[in-house]
Coordinates of C-alpha atoms and ligand atoms in Angstrom, one line a residue:
X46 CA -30.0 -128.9 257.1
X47 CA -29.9 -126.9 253.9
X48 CA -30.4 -123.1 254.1
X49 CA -33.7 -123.2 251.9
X50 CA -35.7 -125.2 251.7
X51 CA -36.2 -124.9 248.4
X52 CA -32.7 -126.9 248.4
X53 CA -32.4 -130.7 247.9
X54 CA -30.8 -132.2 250.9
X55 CA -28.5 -134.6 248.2
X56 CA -27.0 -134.1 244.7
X57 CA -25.5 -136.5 242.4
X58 CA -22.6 -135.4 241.0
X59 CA -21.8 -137.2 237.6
X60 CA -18.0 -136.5 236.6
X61 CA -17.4 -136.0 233.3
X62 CA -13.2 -135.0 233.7
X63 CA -11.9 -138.5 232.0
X64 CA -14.0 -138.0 229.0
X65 CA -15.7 -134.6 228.2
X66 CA -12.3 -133.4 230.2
X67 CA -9.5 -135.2 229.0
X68 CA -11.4 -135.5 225.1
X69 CA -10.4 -131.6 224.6
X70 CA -6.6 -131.6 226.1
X71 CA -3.8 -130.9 224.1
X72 CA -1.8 -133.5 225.7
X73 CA -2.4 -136.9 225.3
X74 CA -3.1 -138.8 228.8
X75 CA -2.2 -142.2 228.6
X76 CA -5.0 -145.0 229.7
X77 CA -2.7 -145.8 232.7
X78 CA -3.1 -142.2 233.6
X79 CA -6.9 -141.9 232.7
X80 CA -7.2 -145.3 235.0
X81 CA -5.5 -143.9 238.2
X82 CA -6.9 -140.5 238.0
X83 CA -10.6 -142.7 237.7
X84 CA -9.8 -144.4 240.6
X85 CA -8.8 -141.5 242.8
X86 CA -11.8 -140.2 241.9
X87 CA -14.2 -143.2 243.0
X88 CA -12.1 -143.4 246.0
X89 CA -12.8 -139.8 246.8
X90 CA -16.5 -140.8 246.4
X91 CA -18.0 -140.1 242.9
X92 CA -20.3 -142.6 242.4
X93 CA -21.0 -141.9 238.4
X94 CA -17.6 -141.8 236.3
X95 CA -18.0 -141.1 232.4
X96 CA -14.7 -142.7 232.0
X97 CA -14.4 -142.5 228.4
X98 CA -16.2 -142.3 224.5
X99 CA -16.4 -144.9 222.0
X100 CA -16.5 -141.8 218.8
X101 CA -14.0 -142.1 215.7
X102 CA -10.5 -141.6 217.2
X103 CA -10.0 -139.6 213.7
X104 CA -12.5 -136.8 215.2
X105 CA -11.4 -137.2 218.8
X106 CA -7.5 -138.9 219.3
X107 CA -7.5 -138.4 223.2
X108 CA -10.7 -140.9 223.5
X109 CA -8.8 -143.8 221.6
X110 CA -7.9 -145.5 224.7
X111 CA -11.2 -145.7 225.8
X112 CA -11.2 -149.7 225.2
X113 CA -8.1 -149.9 226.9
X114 CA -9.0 -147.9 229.9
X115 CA -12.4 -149.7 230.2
X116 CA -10.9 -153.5 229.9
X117 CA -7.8 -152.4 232.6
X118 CA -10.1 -150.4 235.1
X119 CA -10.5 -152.1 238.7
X120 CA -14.2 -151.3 239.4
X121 CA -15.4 -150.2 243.2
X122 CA -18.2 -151.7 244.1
X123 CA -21.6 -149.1 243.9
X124 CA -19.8 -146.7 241.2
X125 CA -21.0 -146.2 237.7
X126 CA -18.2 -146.7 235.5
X127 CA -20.3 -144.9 231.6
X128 CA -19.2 -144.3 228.1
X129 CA -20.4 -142.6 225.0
X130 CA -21.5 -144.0 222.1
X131 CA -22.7 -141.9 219.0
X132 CA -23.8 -145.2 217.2
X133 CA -23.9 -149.1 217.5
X134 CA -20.5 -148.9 216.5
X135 CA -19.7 -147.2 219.7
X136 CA -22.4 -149.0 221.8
X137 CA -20.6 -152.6 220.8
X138 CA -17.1 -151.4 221.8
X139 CA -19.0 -149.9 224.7
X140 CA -20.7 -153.4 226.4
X141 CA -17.5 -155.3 224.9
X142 CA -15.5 -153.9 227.9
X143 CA -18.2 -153.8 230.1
X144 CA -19.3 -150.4 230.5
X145 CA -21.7 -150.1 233.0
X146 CA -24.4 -147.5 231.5
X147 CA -24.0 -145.4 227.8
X148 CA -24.2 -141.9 227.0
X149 CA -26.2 -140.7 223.8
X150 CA -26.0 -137.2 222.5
X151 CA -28.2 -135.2 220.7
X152 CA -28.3 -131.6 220.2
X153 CA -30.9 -128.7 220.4
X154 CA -28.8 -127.3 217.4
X155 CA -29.0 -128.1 213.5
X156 CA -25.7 -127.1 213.1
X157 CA -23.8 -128.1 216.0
X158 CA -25.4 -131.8 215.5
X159 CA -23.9 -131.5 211.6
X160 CA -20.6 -130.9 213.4
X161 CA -20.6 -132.4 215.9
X162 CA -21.7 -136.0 215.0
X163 CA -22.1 -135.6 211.2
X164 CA -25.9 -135.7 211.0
X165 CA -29.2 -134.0 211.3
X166 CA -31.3 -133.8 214.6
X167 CA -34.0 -136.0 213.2
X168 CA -30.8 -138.1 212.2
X169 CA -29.4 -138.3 214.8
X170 CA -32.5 -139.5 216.9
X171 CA -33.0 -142.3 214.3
X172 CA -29.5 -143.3 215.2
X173 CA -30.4 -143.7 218.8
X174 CA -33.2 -145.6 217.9
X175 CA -31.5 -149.0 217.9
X176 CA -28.6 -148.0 220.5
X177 CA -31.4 -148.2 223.2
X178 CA -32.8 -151.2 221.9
X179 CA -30.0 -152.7 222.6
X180 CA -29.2 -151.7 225.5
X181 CA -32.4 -152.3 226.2
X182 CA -31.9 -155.8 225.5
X183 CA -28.2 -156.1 227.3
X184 CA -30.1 -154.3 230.7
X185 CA -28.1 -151.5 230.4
X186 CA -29.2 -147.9 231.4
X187 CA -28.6 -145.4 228.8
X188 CA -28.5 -141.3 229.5
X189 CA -29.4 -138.6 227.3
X190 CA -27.4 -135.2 226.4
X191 CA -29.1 -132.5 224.5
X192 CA -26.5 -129.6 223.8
X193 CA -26.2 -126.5 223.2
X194 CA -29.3 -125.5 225.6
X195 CA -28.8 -122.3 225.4
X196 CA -26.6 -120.9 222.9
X197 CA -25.0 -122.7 220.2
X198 CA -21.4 -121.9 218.6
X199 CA -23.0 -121.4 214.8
X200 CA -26.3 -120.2 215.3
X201 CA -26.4 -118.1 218.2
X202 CA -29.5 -118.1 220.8
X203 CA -31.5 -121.4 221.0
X204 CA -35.3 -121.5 221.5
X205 CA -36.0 -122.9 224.6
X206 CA -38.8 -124.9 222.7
X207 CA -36.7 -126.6 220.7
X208 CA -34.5 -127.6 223.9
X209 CA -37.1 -128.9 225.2
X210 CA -39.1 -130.9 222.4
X211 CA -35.7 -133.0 221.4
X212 CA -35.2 -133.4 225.5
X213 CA -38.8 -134.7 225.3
X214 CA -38.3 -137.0 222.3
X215 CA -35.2 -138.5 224.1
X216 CA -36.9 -138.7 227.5
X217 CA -39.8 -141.0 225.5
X218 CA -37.4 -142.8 223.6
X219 CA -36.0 -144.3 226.9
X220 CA -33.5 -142.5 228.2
X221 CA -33.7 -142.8 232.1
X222 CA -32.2 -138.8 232.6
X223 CA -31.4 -135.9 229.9
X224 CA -28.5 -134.0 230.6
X225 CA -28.6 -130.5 229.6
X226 CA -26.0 -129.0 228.1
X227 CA -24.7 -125.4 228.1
X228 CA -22.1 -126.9 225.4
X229 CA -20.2 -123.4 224.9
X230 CA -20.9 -121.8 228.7
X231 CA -23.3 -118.4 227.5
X232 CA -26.0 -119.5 229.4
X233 CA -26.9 -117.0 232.4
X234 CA -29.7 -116.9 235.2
X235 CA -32.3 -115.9 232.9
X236 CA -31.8 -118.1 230.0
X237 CA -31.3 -120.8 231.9
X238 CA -34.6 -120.4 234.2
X239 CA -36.4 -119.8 231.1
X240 CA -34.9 -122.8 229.0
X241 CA -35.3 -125.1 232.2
X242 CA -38.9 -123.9 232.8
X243 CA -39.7 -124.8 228.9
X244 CA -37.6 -128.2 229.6
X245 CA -40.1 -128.8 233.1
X246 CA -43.2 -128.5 230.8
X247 CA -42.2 -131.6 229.0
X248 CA -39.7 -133.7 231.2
X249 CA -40.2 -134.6 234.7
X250 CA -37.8 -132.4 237.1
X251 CA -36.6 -135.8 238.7
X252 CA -35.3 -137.0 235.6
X253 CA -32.7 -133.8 234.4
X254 CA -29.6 -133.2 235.1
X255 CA -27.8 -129.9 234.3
X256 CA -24.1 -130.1 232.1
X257 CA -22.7 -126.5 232.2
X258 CA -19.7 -125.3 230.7
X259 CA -18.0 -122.3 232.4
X260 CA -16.6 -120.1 229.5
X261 CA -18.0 -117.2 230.5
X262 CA -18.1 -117.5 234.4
X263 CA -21.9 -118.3 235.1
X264 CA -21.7 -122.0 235.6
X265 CA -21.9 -122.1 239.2
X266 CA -25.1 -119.4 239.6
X267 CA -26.3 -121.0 236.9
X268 CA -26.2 -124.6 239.1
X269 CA -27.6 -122.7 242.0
X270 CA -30.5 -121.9 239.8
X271 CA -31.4 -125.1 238.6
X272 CA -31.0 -127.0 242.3
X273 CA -33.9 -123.9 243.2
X274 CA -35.8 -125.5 240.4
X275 CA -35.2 -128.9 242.0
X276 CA -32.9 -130.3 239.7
X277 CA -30.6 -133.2 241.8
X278 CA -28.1 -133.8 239.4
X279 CA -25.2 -132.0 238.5
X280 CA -22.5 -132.6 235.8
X281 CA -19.0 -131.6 236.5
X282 CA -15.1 -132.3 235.2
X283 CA -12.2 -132.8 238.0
X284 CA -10.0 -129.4 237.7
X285 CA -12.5 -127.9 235.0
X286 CA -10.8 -130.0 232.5
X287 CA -11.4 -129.6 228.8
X288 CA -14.2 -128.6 226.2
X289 CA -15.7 -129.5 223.2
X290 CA -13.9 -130.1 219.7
X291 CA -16.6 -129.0 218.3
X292 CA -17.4 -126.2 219.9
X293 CA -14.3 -123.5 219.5
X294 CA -13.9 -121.2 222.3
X295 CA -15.9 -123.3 225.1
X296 CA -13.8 -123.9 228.1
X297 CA -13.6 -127.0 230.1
X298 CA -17.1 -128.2 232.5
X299 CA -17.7 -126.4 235.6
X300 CA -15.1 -127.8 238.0
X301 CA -16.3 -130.4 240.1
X302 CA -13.9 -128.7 243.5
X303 CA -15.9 -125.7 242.9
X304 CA -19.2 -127.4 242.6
X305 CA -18.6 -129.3 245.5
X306 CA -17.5 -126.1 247.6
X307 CA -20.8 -124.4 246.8
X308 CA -22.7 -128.0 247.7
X309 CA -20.6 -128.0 250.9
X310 CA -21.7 -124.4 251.9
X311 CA -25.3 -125.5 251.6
X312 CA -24.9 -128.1 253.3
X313 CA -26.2 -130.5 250.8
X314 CA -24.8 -134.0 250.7
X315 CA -22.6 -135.3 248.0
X316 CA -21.0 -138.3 249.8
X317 CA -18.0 -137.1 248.1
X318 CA -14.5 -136.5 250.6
X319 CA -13.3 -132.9 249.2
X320 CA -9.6 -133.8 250.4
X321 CA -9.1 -136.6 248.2
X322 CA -11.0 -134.9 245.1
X323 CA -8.6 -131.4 245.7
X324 CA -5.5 -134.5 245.3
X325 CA -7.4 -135.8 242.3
X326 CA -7.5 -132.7 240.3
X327 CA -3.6 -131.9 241.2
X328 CA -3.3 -135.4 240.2
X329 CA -4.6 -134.9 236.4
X330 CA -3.4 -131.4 236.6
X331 CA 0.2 -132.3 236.8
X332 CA -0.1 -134.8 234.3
X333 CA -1.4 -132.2 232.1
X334 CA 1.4 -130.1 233.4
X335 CA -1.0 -126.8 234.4
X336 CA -3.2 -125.4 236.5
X337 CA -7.0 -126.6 237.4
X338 CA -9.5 -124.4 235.9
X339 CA -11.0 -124.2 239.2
X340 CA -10.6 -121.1 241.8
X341 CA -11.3 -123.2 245.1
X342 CA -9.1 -125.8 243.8
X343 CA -6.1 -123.7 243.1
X344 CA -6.5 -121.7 246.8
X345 CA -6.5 -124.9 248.9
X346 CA -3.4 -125.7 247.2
X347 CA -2.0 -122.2 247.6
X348 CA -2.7 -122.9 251.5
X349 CA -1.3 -126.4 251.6
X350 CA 2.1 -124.4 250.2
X351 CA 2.3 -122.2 252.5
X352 CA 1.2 -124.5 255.5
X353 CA 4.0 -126.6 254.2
X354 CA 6.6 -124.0 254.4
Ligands
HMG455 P1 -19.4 -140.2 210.3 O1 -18.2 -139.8 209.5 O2 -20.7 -139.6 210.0 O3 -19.6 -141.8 210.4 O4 -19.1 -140.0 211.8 P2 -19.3 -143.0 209.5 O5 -20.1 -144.1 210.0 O6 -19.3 -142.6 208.0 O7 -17.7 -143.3 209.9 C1 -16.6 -142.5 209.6 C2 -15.4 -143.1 210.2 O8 -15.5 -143.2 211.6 C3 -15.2 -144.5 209.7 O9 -13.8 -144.8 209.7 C4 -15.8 -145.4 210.7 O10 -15.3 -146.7 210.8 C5 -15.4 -144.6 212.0 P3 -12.9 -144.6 208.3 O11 -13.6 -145.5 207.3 O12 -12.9 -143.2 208.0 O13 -11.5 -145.1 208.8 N1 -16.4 -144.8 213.1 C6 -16.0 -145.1 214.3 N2 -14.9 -145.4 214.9 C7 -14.8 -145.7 216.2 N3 -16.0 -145.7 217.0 C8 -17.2 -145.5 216.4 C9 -17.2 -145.2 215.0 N4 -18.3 -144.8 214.2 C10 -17.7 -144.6 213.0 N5 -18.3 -145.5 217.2 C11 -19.4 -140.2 214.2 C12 -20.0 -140.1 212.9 C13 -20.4 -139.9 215.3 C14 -18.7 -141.5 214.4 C15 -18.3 -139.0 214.3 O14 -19.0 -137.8 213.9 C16 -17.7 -138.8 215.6 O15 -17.0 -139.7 216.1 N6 -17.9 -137.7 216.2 C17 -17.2 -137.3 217.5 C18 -18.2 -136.6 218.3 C19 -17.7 -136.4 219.7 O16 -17.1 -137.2 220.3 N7 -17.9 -135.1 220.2 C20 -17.5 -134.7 221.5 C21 -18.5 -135.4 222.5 S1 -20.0 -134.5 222.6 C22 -19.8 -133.3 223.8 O17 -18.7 -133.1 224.2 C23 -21.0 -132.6 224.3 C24 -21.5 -133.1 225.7 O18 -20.4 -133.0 226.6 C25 -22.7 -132.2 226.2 C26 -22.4 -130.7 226.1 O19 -21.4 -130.2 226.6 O20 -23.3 -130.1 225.5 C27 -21.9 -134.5 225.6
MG456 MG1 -19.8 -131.1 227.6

C-alpha cells in the first residue's frame, strides 16, 4: 500500500550511471569495468540499463568503448540493455552490437542543441527522422530526451511551451516515451509542476518519464512531484554519477540509492534489491576512486564501517 493514493503502486527506474554517468568522469572506466558494474546492476534488479552512447568519441572520449562494452556484455534475460545515437551513424554502431532499444535526444533549447549535438532544433528533428525509420524497420523501440526542461545553461528559463511542443513532435514522430530532462538540475516544485502540466496538455502522462539532474538539491522533491502527477518512470545514475559536457556546472543524475530510498518509504515497487545496488555504487565509486554523490548511499556505508568494527 502506498501512502496516497495519488501514488503509483510501481516505478520503473531507467539507469542512466554507465552512460549519462560514466560520459562526464574525469577518469576513464575501462569496458571491462563499465561491463561488471552493468551487470551488478541487472543483478540488483534494474531492468532498463542505458549502457553506453554511439556520439563522436572526439566530443565524448569516455563513451568510445561503447562497441566494446555492448559486443562483450552477458545479457540477463528481461533487462533492457539501450544506447544513444545522435545520428544513423550512431544508430548502425548501435544495432551492430545488438543494442536492444536507442536513445534520441533533442533539446527544448536553441543553444544547448547547437552545443550539444551541433545542430538546430528543427535540425535536429530532421535528423531523427530516419533513425526511427530504421529502427522502425529493425523492430527496435526508440526513446525520446528533450533537455533542458526547465532551464538551459545559455539561455536561462525555458518556456514550458516550447518543452512541450518539441516533446509533442517527438512523441508523434514515434518515440514510445520522452524523457524529460532537467539537463543542468534548476528545476524546483513550481517549474517543474508548471512545465509537466504544459508537457500533460500535449503527451499522454503514461508515456513520460522524468530525467533530473541534482545540481542544486531539488531532484528528489522534484520526483515526488511528478509521481503525484502520475508519472511511472524515473531516470536515475548509480552513485549520482556524472553530468553533461555540455552543460558546465550540472552535476551528475539524481542518484538511483536515493531514489530508491524515497520509492522504498512509499512503499512503491521497484523490483530492485537495495543491498546489491548500495554494492553497485561502491563498486563504480571505487573505481572512480571517490565518493557516491548520493547521501543514503554514503550513510549505509558509514553503518556497514562501523558494524564491521
Ligand atoms: P557534427 O560535427 O555536427 O557531425 O557532430 P559530423 O557528421 O560533421 O561529424 C563530425 C565527426 O564526428 C566526424 O569525424 C564524424 O565521422 C564523427 P571526423 O571526420 O572529425 O574524424 N561522427 C561520429 N563518430 C562516432 N559516432 C557517431 C558519429 N557521428 C559523427 N555517431 C554529433 C554531431 C552528434 C556526432 C556530435 O555533436 C556529438 O557526438 N555530440 C555528442 C553529444 C553527446 O553525447 N552529449 C551528451 C549526451 S546528451 C545528455 O547527456 C543529455 C541527456 O542526458 C538528457 C538531459 O540530461 O537533459 C540525454
Ligand atoms: Mg542527463
Amino acid at each position: 500500500m502506498t501512502i496516497s493514493s495519488t501514488l503509483p503502486n510501481s516505478v520503473k527506474i531507467v539507469e542512466v550511471g554507465p552512460r549519462d554517468g560514466l560520459q562526464n568522469e574525469k577518469t576513464l572506466i575501462s569496458a571491462e569495468d563499465k561491463i561488471s558494474l552493468i551487470e551488478k546492476l541487472a543483478d540488483a534488479g534494474i531492468s532498463y540499463i542505458e549502457s553506453g552512447s554511439f556520439v563522436s568519441p572526439k566530443w565524448v572520449p569516455q563513451m568510445g568503448t561503447s562497441s566494446e562494452v555492448f559486443s562483450k556484455l552477458p545479457r540477463k534475460a528481461g533487462v533492457t540493455y539501450a544506447a544513444l545515437t545522435p545520428n544513423m551513424r550512431g544508430f548502425e554502431g548501435a544495432i551492430a552490437v545488438n543494442a536492444d532499444e536507442v536513445a534520441i535526444f533533442g533539446a527544448a533549447s536553441e543553444s544547448f542543441s547547437q552545443k550539444n549535438i551541433n545542430c538546430s532544433i528543427d535540425e535536429s528533428l530532421a535528423r531523427f527522422i530516419p533513425i526511427i525509420e530504421a529502427a522502425k524497420a529493425a523492430n527496435i523501440k526508440v526513446r525520446g530526451y528533450v533537455s533542458c526542461v526547465v532551464g538551459c545553461p545559455y539561455e536561462g528559463e525555458i518556456d514550458p511551451q516550447q518543452v512541450a511542443m518539441v516533446a509533442d513532435k517527438m512523441y508523434k514522430m514515434g518515440c514510445y516515451e520522452i524523457s524529460l530532462g532537467d539537463t543542468i538540475g534548476v528545476g524546483t516544485v513550481a517549474s517543474v509542476q508548471k512545465m509537466l502540466q504544459a508537457v500533460v496538455a500535449k503527451v499522454p502522462t503514461e508515456k513520460l518519464a522524468v530525467h533530473f539532474h541534482d545540481t542544486y538539491g531539488q531532484a528528489l522533491t522534484n520526483i515526488y512531484t511528478a509521481l503525484q502527477q502520475g508519472i511511472k518512470v524515473v531516470d536515475s545514475a548509480i552513485a549520482g554519477l556524472g553530468g553533461c559536457p555540455y552543460a558546465k556546472g550540472a552535476s551528475g543524475n539524481v542518484a538511483t540509492e536515493d531514489v530508491v530510498y524515497l520509492l522504498n518509504g512509499l512503499g512503491i515497487n521497484t523490483g530492485i534489491d537495495f543491498d546489491k545496488l548500495l554494492s553497485a555504487g561502491w563498486f563504480i565509486s571505487d573505481k572512480l576512486g571517490k565518493a557516491p554523490i548520493s547521501k543514503v548511499s554514503n550513510a549505509y556505508r558509514a553503518k556497514l564501517a562501523e558494524t564491521n568494527k
